PDB file of C-alpha atoms in Angstrom:
ATOM      1  CA  MET E  29     -61.069  -0.265 -28.334  1.00  0.00           C
ATOM      2  CA  ALA E  30     -59.636  -2.343 -24.926  1.00  0.00           C
ATOM      3  CA  VAL E  31     -57.554  -0.348 -22.810  1.00  0.00           C
ATOM      4  CA  THR E  32     -55.037  -2.284 -20.959  1.00  0.00           C
ATOM      5  CA  PRO E  33     -54.419  -1.413 -17.230  1.00  0.00           C
ATOM      6  CA  THR E  34     -51.230  -0.340 -16.006  1.00  0.00           C
ATOM      7  CA  PRO E  35     -49.509  -1.393 -13.065  1.00  0.00           C
ATOM      8  CA  GLU E  36     -49.996   2.151 -11.818  1.00  0.00           C
ATOM      9  CA  SER E  37     -53.577   2.067 -12.359  1.00  0.00           C
ATOM     10  CA  LEU E  38     -54.107  -1.292 -10.697  1.00  0.00           C
ATOM     11  CA  LEU E  39     -52.123   0.260  -7.643  1.00  0.00           C
ATOM     12  CA  SER E  40     -54.601   2.895  -7.549  1.00  0.00           C
ATOM     13  CA  LEU E  41     -57.243   0.615  -6.577  1.00  0.00           C
ATOM     14  CA  SER E  42     -55.882   0.902  -2.865  1.00  0.00           C
ATOM     15  CA  ILE E  43     -56.992   4.498  -3.007  1.00  0.00           C
ATOM     16  CA  THR E  44     -60.435   4.366  -4.797  1.00  0.00           C
ATOM     17  CA  THR E  45     -61.672   1.083  -3.515  1.00  0.00           C
ATOM     18  CA  HIS E  46     -63.275   1.130   0.078  1.00  0.00           C
ATOM     19  CA  LYS E  47     -61.499  -1.252   2.508  1.00  0.00           C
ATOM     20  CA  ILE E  48     -62.006  -3.199   5.643  1.00  0.00           C
ATOM     21  CA  PRO E  49     -58.796  -3.038   8.031  1.00  0.00           C
ATOM     22  CA  LEU E  50     -57.742  -5.349  10.199  1.00  0.00           C
ATOM     23  CA  GLY E  51     -57.283  -2.957  12.964  1.00  0.00           C
ATOM     24  CA  CYS E  52     -53.425  -3.487  13.248  1.00  0.00           C
ATOM     25  CA  PRO E  53     -51.321  -0.885  11.689  1.00  0.00           C
ATOM     26  CA  ILE E  54     -48.857  -3.245  10.766  1.00  0.00           C
ATOM     27  CA  PHE E  55     -51.202  -5.326   9.008  1.00  0.00           C
ATOM     28  CA  ASP E  56     -53.068  -2.285   7.291  1.00  0.00           C
ATOM     29  CA  THR E  57     -49.943  -0.771   6.136  1.00  0.00           C
ATOM     30  CA  PHE E  58     -48.938  -4.062   4.522  1.00  0.00           C
ATOM     31  CA  LEU E  59     -52.647  -4.503   2.894  1.00  0.00           C
ATOM     32  CA  ARG E  60     -52.593  -0.943   1.883  1.00  0.00           C
ATOM     33  CA  GLY E  61     -55.426  -0.085   3.904  1.00  0.00           C
ATOM     34  CA  GLY E  62     -57.143  -3.753   4.229  1.00  0.00           C
ATOM     35  CA  ILE E  63     -59.332  -6.121   2.499  1.00  0.00           C
ATOM     36  CA  PRO E  64     -60.995  -4.624  -0.587  1.00  0.00           C
ATOM     37  CA  CYS E  65     -64.699  -4.402  -1.245  1.00  0.00           C
ATOM     38  CA  ASN E  66     -66.121  -5.358  -4.665  1.00  0.00           C
ATOM     39  CA  SER E  67     -63.968  -8.430  -4.940  1.00  0.00           C
ATOM     40  CA  ILE E  68     -63.094 -11.891  -3.458  1.00  0.00           C
ATOM     41  CA  THR E  69     -60.050 -12.096  -1.213  1.00  0.00           C
ATOM     42  CA  GLU E  70     -58.841 -15.785  -0.360  1.00  0.00           C
ATOM     43  CA  LEU E  71     -56.773 -16.848   2.883  1.00  0.00           C
ATOM     44  CA  VAL E  72     -55.079 -19.932   2.147  1.00  0.00           C
ATOM     45  CA  ALA E  73     -53.435 -21.841   4.987  1.00  0.00           C
ATOM     46  CA  GLU E  74     -53.436 -25.191   7.073  1.00  0.00           C
ATOM     47  CA  SER E  75     -55.412 -25.817   9.799  1.00  0.00           C
ATOM     48  CA  GLY E  76     -54.334 -23.723  12.941  1.00  0.00           C
ATOM     49  CA  CYS E  77     -52.632 -20.984  11.103  1.00  0.00           C
ATOM     50  CA  GLY E  78     -55.197 -18.502  11.898  1.00  0.00           C
ATOM     51  CA  LYS E  79     -57.660 -18.190   9.035  1.00  0.00           C
ATOM     52  CA  THR E  80     -60.891 -17.833  11.399  1.00  0.00           C
ATOM     53  CA  GLN E  81     -59.037 -15.610  13.700  1.00  0.00           C
ATOM     54  CA  PHE E  82     -58.515 -13.271  10.547  1.00  0.00           C
ATOM     55  CA  CYS E  83     -62.027 -13.346   9.571  1.00  0.00           C
ATOM     56  CA  LEU E  84     -63.451 -12.750  13.151  1.00  0.00           C
ATOM     57  CA  GLN E  85     -61.190  -9.566  13.498  1.00  0.00           C
ATOM     58  CA  LEU E  86     -62.233  -8.373  10.093  1.00  0.00           C
ATOM     59  CA  ALA E  87     -65.904  -9.056  11.174  1.00  0.00           C
ATOM     60  CA  LEU E  88     -65.337  -6.553  14.335  1.00  0.00           C
ATOM     61  CA  SER E  89     -63.462  -4.078  12.294  1.00  0.00           C
ATOM     62  CA  ALA E  90     -66.195  -3.717   9.651  1.00  0.00           C
ATOM     63  CA  GLN E  91     -68.440  -2.359  12.540  1.00  0.00           C
ATOM     64  CA  LEU E  92     -66.506   0.625  13.573  1.00  0.00           C
ATOM     65  CA  PRO E  93     -68.132   4.067  12.232  1.00  0.00           C
ATOM     66  CA  LEU E  94     -67.323   5.697   8.642  1.00  0.00           C
ATOM     67  CA  ASN E  95     -65.239   8.449  10.192  1.00  0.00           C
ATOM     68  CA  HIS E  96     -62.996   6.022  12.313  1.00  0.00           C
ATOM     69  CA  HIS E  97     -60.143   5.530   9.842  1.00  0.00           C
ATOM     70  CA  GLY E  98     -62.286   5.262   6.632  1.00  0.00           C
ATOM     71  CA  ARG E  99     -63.910   2.359   7.926  1.00  0.00           C
ATOM     72  CA  LEU E 100     -67.336   1.081   6.690  1.00  0.00           C
ATOM     73  CA  SER E 101     -69.812   1.140   9.882  1.00  0.00           C
ATOM     74  CA  GLY E 102     -71.383  -2.394   8.610  1.00  0.00           C
ATOM     75  CA  SER E 103     -72.558  -5.738   9.576  1.00  0.00           C
ATOM     76  CA  SER E 104     -71.166  -9.009   8.622  1.00  0.00           C
ATOM     77  CA  LEU E 105     -72.661 -12.350   7.104  1.00  0.00           C
ATOM     78  CA  TYR E 106     -70.221 -15.416   8.389  1.00  0.00           C
ATOM     79  CA  ILE E 107     -70.983 -18.498   6.443  1.00  0.00           C
ATOM     80  CA  HIS E 108     -69.198 -21.477   7.908  1.00  0.00           C
ATOM     81  CA  THR E 109     -69.249 -24.835   6.468  1.00  0.00           C
ATOM     82  CA  GLU E 110     -67.374 -27.598   8.570  1.00  0.00           C
ATOM     83  CA  PHE E 111     -66.579 -26.911  12.308  1.00  0.00           C
ATOM     84  CA  PRO E 112     -69.261 -25.231  15.005  1.00  0.00           C
ATOM     85  CA  PHE E 113     -68.793 -21.649  14.658  1.00  0.00           C
ATOM     86  CA  PRO E 114     -66.186 -20.372  17.256  1.00  0.00           C
ATOM     87  CA  PHE E 115     -68.902 -18.545  19.480  1.00  0.00           C
ATOM     88  CA  ARG E 116     -66.517 -18.340  22.256  1.00  0.00           C
ATOM     89  CA  ARG E 117     -63.626 -16.876  20.485  1.00  0.00           C
ATOM     90  CA  LEU E 118     -65.809 -14.392  19.037  1.00  0.00           C
ATOM     91  CA  GLN E 119     -67.027 -13.406  22.404  1.00  0.00           C
ATOM     92  CA  GLN E 120     -63.497 -13.269  23.823  1.00  0.00           C
ATOM     93  CA  LEU E 121     -62.544 -10.944  20.927  1.00  0.00           C
ATOM     94  CA  CYS E 122     -65.421  -8.730  21.738  1.00  0.00           C
ATOM     95  CA  LEU E 123     -64.191  -8.179  24.948  1.00  0.00           C
ATOM     96  CA  ASP E 124     -60.581  -8.129  24.815  1.00  0.00           C
ATOM     97  CA  SER E 125     -59.613  -6.826  21.283  1.00  0.00           C
ATOM     98  CA  PRO E 126     -58.947  -3.188  21.014  1.00  0.00           C
ATOM     99  CA  ILE E 127     -61.043  -3.097  17.965  1.00  0.00           C
ATOM    100  CA  GLY E 128     -64.281  -3.800  20.171  1.00  0.00           C
ATOM    101  CA  GLY E 129     -67.542  -4.751  18.301  1.00  0.00           C
ATOM    102  CA  ASN E 130     -70.778  -6.512  18.798  1.00  0.00           C
ATOM    103  CA  SER E 131     -71.358  -9.977  18.124  1.00  0.00           C
ATOM    104  CA  ASP E 132     -75.074  -9.320  17.499  1.00  0.00           C
ATOM    105  CA  ASN E 133     -73.612  -7.470  14.267  1.00  0.00           C
ATOM    106  CA  ILE E 134     -72.240 -10.966  13.068  1.00  0.00           C
ATOM    107  CA  PHE E 135     -74.786 -12.943  11.305  1.00  0.00           C
ATOM    108  CA  VAL E 136     -74.040 -16.447  11.411  1.00  0.00           C
ATOM    109  CA  HIS E 137     -75.179 -19.466   8.925  1.00  0.00           C
ATOM    110  CA  ALA E 138     -74.289 -22.828   8.122  1.00  0.00           C
ATOM    111  CA  ALA E 139     -73.934 -24.461   4.615  1.00  0.00           C
ATOM    112  CA  HIS E 140     -72.785 -28.044   4.274  1.00  0.00           C
ATOM    113  CA  SER E 141     -72.698 -28.375   0.344  1.00  0.00           C
ATOM    114  CA  ALA E 142     -71.492 -26.443  -2.759  1.00  0.00           C
ATOM    115  CA  GLU E 143     -75.059 -27.037  -3.834  1.00  0.00           C
ATOM    116  CA  GLN E 144     -76.767 -25.664  -0.747  1.00  0.00           C
ATOM    117  CA  LEU E 145     -74.776 -22.535  -0.787  1.00  0.00           C
ATOM    118  CA  LEU E 146     -75.441 -21.823  -4.488  1.00  0.00           C
ATOM    119  CA  ASP E 147     -79.224 -22.611  -3.739  1.00  0.00           C
ATOM    120  CA  GLU E 148     -79.203 -19.767  -0.976  1.00  0.00           C
ATOM    121  CA  MET E 149     -77.754 -17.378  -2.832  1.00  0.00           C
ATOM    122  CA  PRO E 150     -81.182 -15.458  -3.902  1.00  0.00           C
ATOM    123  CA  LYS E 151     -81.992 -15.474   0.307  1.00  0.00           C
ATOM    124  CA  ILE E 152     -78.244 -14.136   0.966  1.00  0.00           C
ATOM    125  CA  GLU E 153     -79.303 -11.247  -1.592  1.00  0.00           C
ATOM    126  CA  SER E 154     -82.535 -10.582  -0.106  1.00  0.00           C
ATOM    127  CA  PHE E 155     -80.809 -10.534   3.362  1.00  0.00           C
ATOM    128  CA  LEU E 156     -78.454  -7.932   1.781  1.00  0.00           C
ATOM    129  CA  VAL E 157     -81.172  -5.984   0.577  1.00  0.00           C
ATOM    130  CA  ASP E 158     -83.269  -5.559   3.788  1.00  0.00           C
ATOM    131  CA  SER E 159     -81.131  -3.464   6.013  1.00  0.00           C
ATOM    132  CA  GLN E 160     -83.462  -1.460   7.603  1.00  0.00           C
ATOM    133  CA  SER E 161     -83.368  -2.863  11.154  1.00  0.00           C
ATOM    134  CA  ARG E 162     -79.583  -3.484  11.180  1.00  0.00           C
ATOM    135  CA  LEU E 163     -76.287  -2.136   9.739  1.00  0.00           C
ATOM    136  CA  PRO E 164     -75.589  -3.079   6.276  1.00  0.00           C
ATOM    137  CA  ILE E 165     -73.453  -6.038   5.331  1.00  0.00           C
ATOM    138  CA  ARG E 166     -70.143  -4.939   4.488  1.00  0.00           C
ATOM    139  CA  LEU E 167     -68.436  -8.412   4.763  1.00  0.00           C
ATOM    140  CA  ILE E 168     -69.206 -11.799   3.545  1.00  0.00           C
ATOM    141  CA  VAL E 169     -66.963 -14.515   4.721  1.00  0.00           C
ATOM    142  CA  VAL E 170     -67.196 -18.138   3.580  1.00  0.00           C
ATOM    143  CA  ASP E 171     -65.094 -20.300   5.847  1.00  0.00           C
ATOM    144  CA  SER E 172     -64.112 -22.549   4.361  1.00  0.00           C
ATOM    145  CA  ILE E 173     -64.781 -23.107   0.722  1.00  0.00           C
ATOM    146  CA  ALA E 174     -62.586 -26.215   0.398  1.00  0.00           C
ATOM    147  CA  ALA E 175     -64.908 -28.129   2.945  1.00  0.00           C
ATOM    148  CA  LEU E 176     -67.833 -27.634   0.390  1.00  0.00           C
ATOM    149  CA  PHE E 177     -66.167 -29.938  -2.057  1.00  0.00           C
ATOM    150  CA  ARG E 178     -64.120 -32.226   0.120  1.00  0.00           C
ATOM    151  CA  SER E 179     -65.837 -35.408  -0.134  1.00  0.00           C
ATOM    152  CA  GLU E 180     -68.820 -35.040  -2.816  1.00  0.00           C
ATOM    153  CA  PHE E 181     -67.089 -35.138  -6.018  1.00  0.00           C
ATOM    154  CA  ASP E 182     -64.720 -38.035  -7.250  1.00  0.00           C
ATOM    155  CA  ASN E 183     -61.780 -37.646  -9.903  1.00  0.00           C
ATOM    156  CA  THR E 184     -63.972 -38.606 -12.868  1.00  0.00           C
ATOM    157  CA  PRO E 185     -63.895 -36.294 -15.768  1.00  0.00           C
ATOM    158  CA  SER E 186     -67.733 -35.789 -15.298  1.00  0.00           C
ATOM    159  CA  ASP E 187     -67.278 -35.062 -11.535  1.00  0.00           C
ATOM    160  CA  LEU E 188     -64.435 -32.799 -12.145  1.00  0.00           C
ATOM    161  CA  LYS E 189     -66.471 -30.909 -14.751  1.00  0.00           C
ATOM    162  CA  GLN E 190     -69.338 -30.406 -12.384  1.00  0.00           C
ATOM    163  CA  ARG E 191     -67.017 -29.257  -9.528  1.00  0.00           C
ATOM    164  CA  SER E 192     -65.540 -26.352 -11.823  1.00  0.00           C
ATOM    165  CA  SER E 193     -69.058 -25.465 -12.929  1.00  0.00           C
ATOM    166  CA  LEU E 194     -70.071 -24.974  -9.317  1.00  0.00           C
ATOM    167  CA  PHE E 195     -66.659 -22.994  -8.803  1.00  0.00           C
ATOM    168  CA  PHE E 196     -67.713 -20.438 -11.334  1.00  0.00           C
ATOM    169  CA  LYS E 197     -71.474 -20.147 -10.367  1.00  0.00           C
ATOM    170  CA  ILE E 198     -70.539 -19.659  -6.502  1.00  0.00           C
ATOM    171  CA  SER E 199     -67.691 -17.210  -7.262  1.00  0.00           C
ATOM    172  CA  GLY E 200     -69.563 -15.333  -9.956  1.00  0.00           C
ATOM    173  CA  GLN E 201     -72.557 -14.903  -7.599  1.00  0.00           C
ATOM    174  CA  LEU E 202     -70.293 -13.832  -4.493  1.00  0.00           C
ATOM    175  CA  LYS E 203     -68.668 -11.232  -7.096  1.00  0.00           C
ATOM    176  CA  LEU E 204     -71.903  -9.849  -8.193  1.00  0.00           C
ATOM    177  CA  LEU E 205     -73.002  -9.288  -4.325  1.00  0.00           C
ATOM    178  CA  ALA E 206     -69.677  -7.925  -3.765  1.00  0.00           C
ATOM    179  CA  LYS E 207     -70.114  -5.169  -6.560  1.00  0.00           C
ATOM    180  CA  ARG E 208     -73.970  -4.507  -6.106  1.00  0.00           C
ATOM    181  CA  PHE E 209     -73.530  -3.752  -2.221  1.00  0.00           C
ATOM    182  CA  ASN E 210     -70.155  -2.641  -2.042  1.00  0.00           C
ATOM    183  CA  VAL E 211     -69.151  -5.806   0.003  1.00  0.00           C
ATOM    184  CA  ALA E 212     -65.819  -7.488   0.699  1.00  0.00           C
ATOM    185  CA  VAL E 213     -65.945 -11.078   0.152  1.00  0.00           C
ATOM    186  CA  VAL E 214     -63.340 -13.244   1.844  1.00  0.00           C
ATOM    187  CA  VAL E 215     -63.170 -17.242   1.578  1.00  0.00           C
ATOM    188  CA  THR E 216     -60.830 -19.377   3.506  1.00  0.00           C
ATOM    189  CA  ASN E 217     -59.160 -22.423   1.505  1.00  0.00           C
ATOM    190  CA  GLN E 218     -57.010 -25.265   2.791  1.00  0.00           C
ATOM    191  CA  VAL E 219     -53.716 -26.670   1.505  1.00  0.00           C
ATOM    192  CA  VAL E 220     -52.771 -30.219   0.334  1.00  0.00           C
ATOM    193  CA  ASP E 221     -49.467 -31.614   0.321  1.00  0.00           C
ATOM    194  CA  PHE E 222     -47.759 -30.747  -2.991  1.00  0.00           C
ATOM    195  CA  MET E 223     -47.209 -33.895  -5.332  1.00  0.00           C
ATOM    196  CA  GLY E 224     -45.678 -32.691  -8.496  1.00  0.00           C
ATOM    197  CA  GLU E 225     -42.290 -31.620  -9.636  1.00  0.00           C
ATOM    198  CA  SER E 226     -40.761 -28.189  -9.220  1.00  0.00           C
ATOM    199  CA  GLY E 227     -41.885 -25.983 -12.276  1.00  0.00           C
ATOM    200  CA  SER E 228     -44.797 -27.877 -13.076  1.00  0.00           C
ATOM    201  CA  LEU E 229     -48.104 -26.337 -13.834  1.00  0.00           C
ATOM    202  CA  ASN E 230     -48.902 -26.291 -10.141  1.00  0.00           C
ATOM    203  CA  GLY E 231     -46.858 -22.971  -9.932  1.00  0.00           C
ATOM    204  CA  LEU E 232     -49.771 -21.117 -11.873  1.00  0.00           C
ATOM    205  CA  ARG E 233     -51.846 -21.289  -8.734  1.00  0.00           C
ATOM    206  CA  ILE E 234     -49.271 -20.558  -6.256  1.00  0.00           C
ATOM    207  CA  GLY E 235     -48.794 -16.947  -7.667  1.00  0.00           C
ATOM    208  CA  ASN E 236     -45.650 -14.875  -6.603  1.00  0.00           C
ATOM    209  CA  LEU E 237     -43.665 -17.638  -4.843  1.00  0.00           C
ATOM    210  CA  GLY E 238     -42.191 -20.509  -6.700  1.00  0.00           C
ATOM    211  CA  SER E 239     -43.151 -22.847  -3.930  1.00  0.00           C
ATOM    212  CA  LEU E 240     -45.018 -22.717  -0.346  1.00  0.00           C
ATOM    213  CA  TYR E 241     -43.968 -24.071   2.627  1.00  0.00           C
ATOM    214  CA  SER E 242     -45.945 -24.699   6.163  1.00  0.00           C
ATOM    215  CA  SER E 243     -45.236 -26.906   9.109  1.00  0.00           C
ATOM    216  CA  GLY E 244     -41.830 -28.129   7.311  1.00  0.00           C
ATOM    217  CA  ARG E 245     -44.058 -29.291   4.272  1.00  0.00           C
ATOM    218  CA  ARG E 246     -44.117 -27.956   0.823  1.00  0.00           C
ATOM    219  CA  VAL E 247     -47.682 -27.368   0.337  1.00  0.00           C
ATOM    220  CA  CYS E 248     -50.209 -25.934  -2.407  1.00  0.00           C
ATOM    221  CA  PRO E 249     -53.921 -24.247  -2.305  1.00  0.00           C
ATOM    222  CA  ALA E 250     -56.600 -26.949  -2.520  1.00  0.00           C
ATOM    223  CA  LEU E 251     -59.133 -27.138  -5.352  1.00  0.00           C
ATOM    224  CA  GLY E 252     -56.454 -26.602  -8.043  1.00  0.00           C
ATOM    225  CA  ILE E 253     -56.210 -23.858 -10.955  1.00  0.00           C
ATOM    226  CA  ALA E 254     -59.919 -23.776 -11.781  1.00  0.00           C
ATOM    227  CA  TRP E 255     -60.613 -22.301  -8.383  1.00  0.00           C
ATOM    228  CA  ALA E 256     -57.674 -20.193  -8.496  1.00  0.00           C
ATOM    229  CA  ASN E 257     -59.049 -18.214 -11.419  1.00  0.00           C
ATOM    230  CA  CYS E 258     -62.219 -17.668  -9.411  1.00  0.00           C
ATOM    231  CA  VAL E 259     -60.678 -15.131  -6.933  1.00  0.00           C
ATOM    232  CA  ASN E 260     -59.295 -11.863  -7.209  1.00  0.00           C
ATOM    233  CA  SER E 261     -56.515 -11.924  -4.479  1.00  0.00           C
ATOM    234  CA  ARG E 262     -54.891 -14.890  -2.841  1.00  0.00           C
ATOM    235  CA  LEU E 263     -53.263 -14.726   0.704  1.00  0.00           C
ATOM    236  CA  PHE E 264     -51.375 -17.467   2.091  1.00  0.00           C
ATOM    237  CA  LEU E 265     -50.830 -17.830   5.991  1.00  0.00           C
ATOM    238  CA  SER E 266     -47.918 -20.079   7.042  1.00  0.00           C
ATOM    239  CA  ARG E 267     -46.960 -21.414  10.329  1.00  0.00           C
ATOM    240  CA  ASN E 268     -43.171 -23.021  11.130  1.00  0.00           C
ATOM    241  CA  GLU E 269     -41.367 -23.940  14.115  1.00  0.00           C
ATOM    242  CA  GLU E 270     -37.981 -22.375  14.770  1.00  0.00           C
ATOM    243  CA  VAL E 271     -35.223 -23.889  17.591  1.00  0.00           C
ATOM    244  CA  ILE E 272     -34.421 -20.957  19.509  1.00  0.00           C
ATOM    245  CA  GLY E 273     -32.307 -22.759  22.216  1.00  0.00           C
ATOM    246  CA  ALA E 274     -31.891 -25.662  24.866  1.00  0.00           C
ATOM    247  CA  GLU E 275     -34.059 -26.720  27.711  1.00  0.00           C
ATOM    248  CA  ILE E 276     -32.889 -25.382  30.767  1.00  0.00           C
ATOM    249  CA  SER E 277     -34.096 -28.636  32.634  1.00  0.00           C
ATOM    250  CA  SER E 278     -33.076 -31.883  31.417  1.00  0.00           C
ATOM    251  CA  GLU E 279     -36.320 -33.499  32.850  1.00  0.00           C
ATOM    252  CA  ASN E 280     -38.467 -31.998  30.161  1.00  0.00           C
ATOM    253  CA  ALA E 281     -39.493 -34.777  27.628  1.00  0.00           C
ATOM    254  CA  GLY E 282     -38.585 -34.558  23.831  1.00  0.00           C
ATOM    255  CA  ASP E 283     -35.472 -33.734  22.333  1.00  0.00           C
ATOM    256  CA  GLY E 284     -34.437 -31.177  24.850  1.00  0.00           C
ATOM    257  CA  LEU E 285     -34.657 -27.926  22.353  1.00  0.00           C
ATOM    258  CA  CYS E 286     -36.883 -25.027  22.938  1.00  0.00           C
ATOM    259  CA  ARG E 287     -39.046 -24.029  20.029  1.00  0.00           C
ATOM    260  CA  ARG E 288     -41.217 -21.257  19.071  1.00  0.00           C
ATOM    261  CA  THR E 289     -43.789 -20.748  16.050  1.00  0.00           C
ATOM    262  CA  ARG E 290     -43.364 -18.412  13.751  1.00  0.00           C
ATOM    263  CA  ARG E 291     -46.179 -17.284  11.220  1.00  0.00           C
ATOM    264  CA  ARG E 292     -46.139 -15.076   8.158  1.00  0.00           C
ATOM    265  CA  LEU E 293     -48.739 -13.868   5.873  1.00  0.00           C
ATOM    266  CA  TYR E 294     -47.908 -13.519   1.986  1.00  0.00           C
ATOM    267  CA  VAL E 295     -49.272 -11.698  -0.843  1.00  0.00           C
ATOM    268  CA  LEU E 296     -49.451 -14.557  -3.538  1.00  0.00           C
ATOM    269  CA  PHE E 297     -51.302 -12.410  -6.029  1.00  0.00           C
ATOM    270  CA  ALA E 298     -53.527  -9.469  -5.905  1.00  0.00           C
ATOM    271  CA  PRO E 299     -54.093  -6.524  -8.386  1.00  0.00           C
ATOM    272  CA  HIS E 300     -53.300  -3.778  -5.890  1.00  0.00           C
ATOM    273  CA  LEU E 301     -50.511  -5.310  -3.761  1.00  0.00           C
ATOM    274  CA  PRO E 302     -46.809  -5.977  -4.625  1.00  0.00           C
ATOM    275  CA  GLU E 303     -45.203  -9.348  -3.701  1.00  0.00           C
ATOM    276  CA  SER E 304     -44.458  -9.014  -0.052  1.00  0.00           C
ATOM    277  CA  SER E 305     -45.001 -10.880   3.457  1.00  0.00           C
ATOM    278  CA  THR E 306     -44.980 -10.005   6.981  1.00  0.00           C
ATOM    279  CA  GLU E 307     -44.724 -11.880  10.404  1.00  0.00           C
ATOM    280  CA  PHE E 308     -47.744 -12.115  12.425  1.00  0.00           C
ATOM    281  CA  VAL E 309     -48.638 -13.453  16.262  1.00  0.00           C
ATOM    282  CA  ILE E 310     -52.069 -14.646  17.323  1.00  0.00           C
ATOM    283  CA  ARG E 311     -52.948 -13.345  20.943  1.00  0.00           C
ATOM    284  CA  ARG E 312     -55.992 -13.396  23.286  1.00  0.00           C
ATOM    285  CA  GLU E 313     -56.665  -9.843  21.748  1.00  0.00           C
ATOM    286  CA  GLY E 314     -56.408 -10.943  18.157  1.00  0.00           C
ATOM    287  CA  VAL E 315     -54.137 -11.206  15.430  1.00  0.00           C
ATOM    288  CA  PHE E 316     -51.333  -8.515  15.049  1.00  0.00           C
ATOM    289  CA  GLY E 317     -48.502  -7.947  12.828  1.00  0.00           C
ATOM    290  CA  VAL E 318     -44.915  -7.978  13.966  1.00  0.00           C
ATOM    291  CA  ASN E 319     -42.125  -5.961  13.062  1.00  0.00           C
ATOM    292  CA  ARG E 320     -38.364  -7.598  13.248  1.00  0.00           C
TER     293      ARG E 320
END
């Protein structure tokens, strides 16, 4: 007879599942220890919000030894799909981040289409098996999943069916790898402008929040409900400008107002986390939570 999990049993995942911390006490408390292994965690945000910064920091944190706050002492496989991999930023973090880490333990691979990524899953599995000469892989990053589907499919019924099929095949393979090798899988996703009405079906893929806003726009995660059903947890990063006063000098161009950017991380859905959010900043040394 099937047993329905209780909220208490789901929250106990935060204790029984290995996690990769972010190396920031505020974030690690907020995430109940970090990003869980054996599942797919999605980071959703517009460009420039910090998705890649989070992923790079996780790749460094995954390297810390097992006896260091329960971390996993592993390497990472970083699959990038659109922009050139940010090697300069990674080297900067290796030098300046309090986490430390070595870029040699981050293995970078490019994928340019959904079909290519799916075809290379057996090679990725073999790479995870063969860990005799390096730290075992503990983190797989796909940055970003949306880029693999951006221009290859039209809005015809046949293309949408093919796209959904690829969603489930890719996520299914990633989940198998996560469970077999005790790996944390992190995928980044983009946002699109919200075009529907309040209370429409779009809300099913938003999760805890009734609406999402970033840079003053109402947005929603790309790839729709089909992809939302493929991930275990979804986190949303927002960025909004806040007016904090007037410029002292009247010579400055613009409207004469002084602004600052405020960023927040939201839990949209996760089996082990309650609805919550926390503010964060991006510095030369990495990504850090802020208590205000």
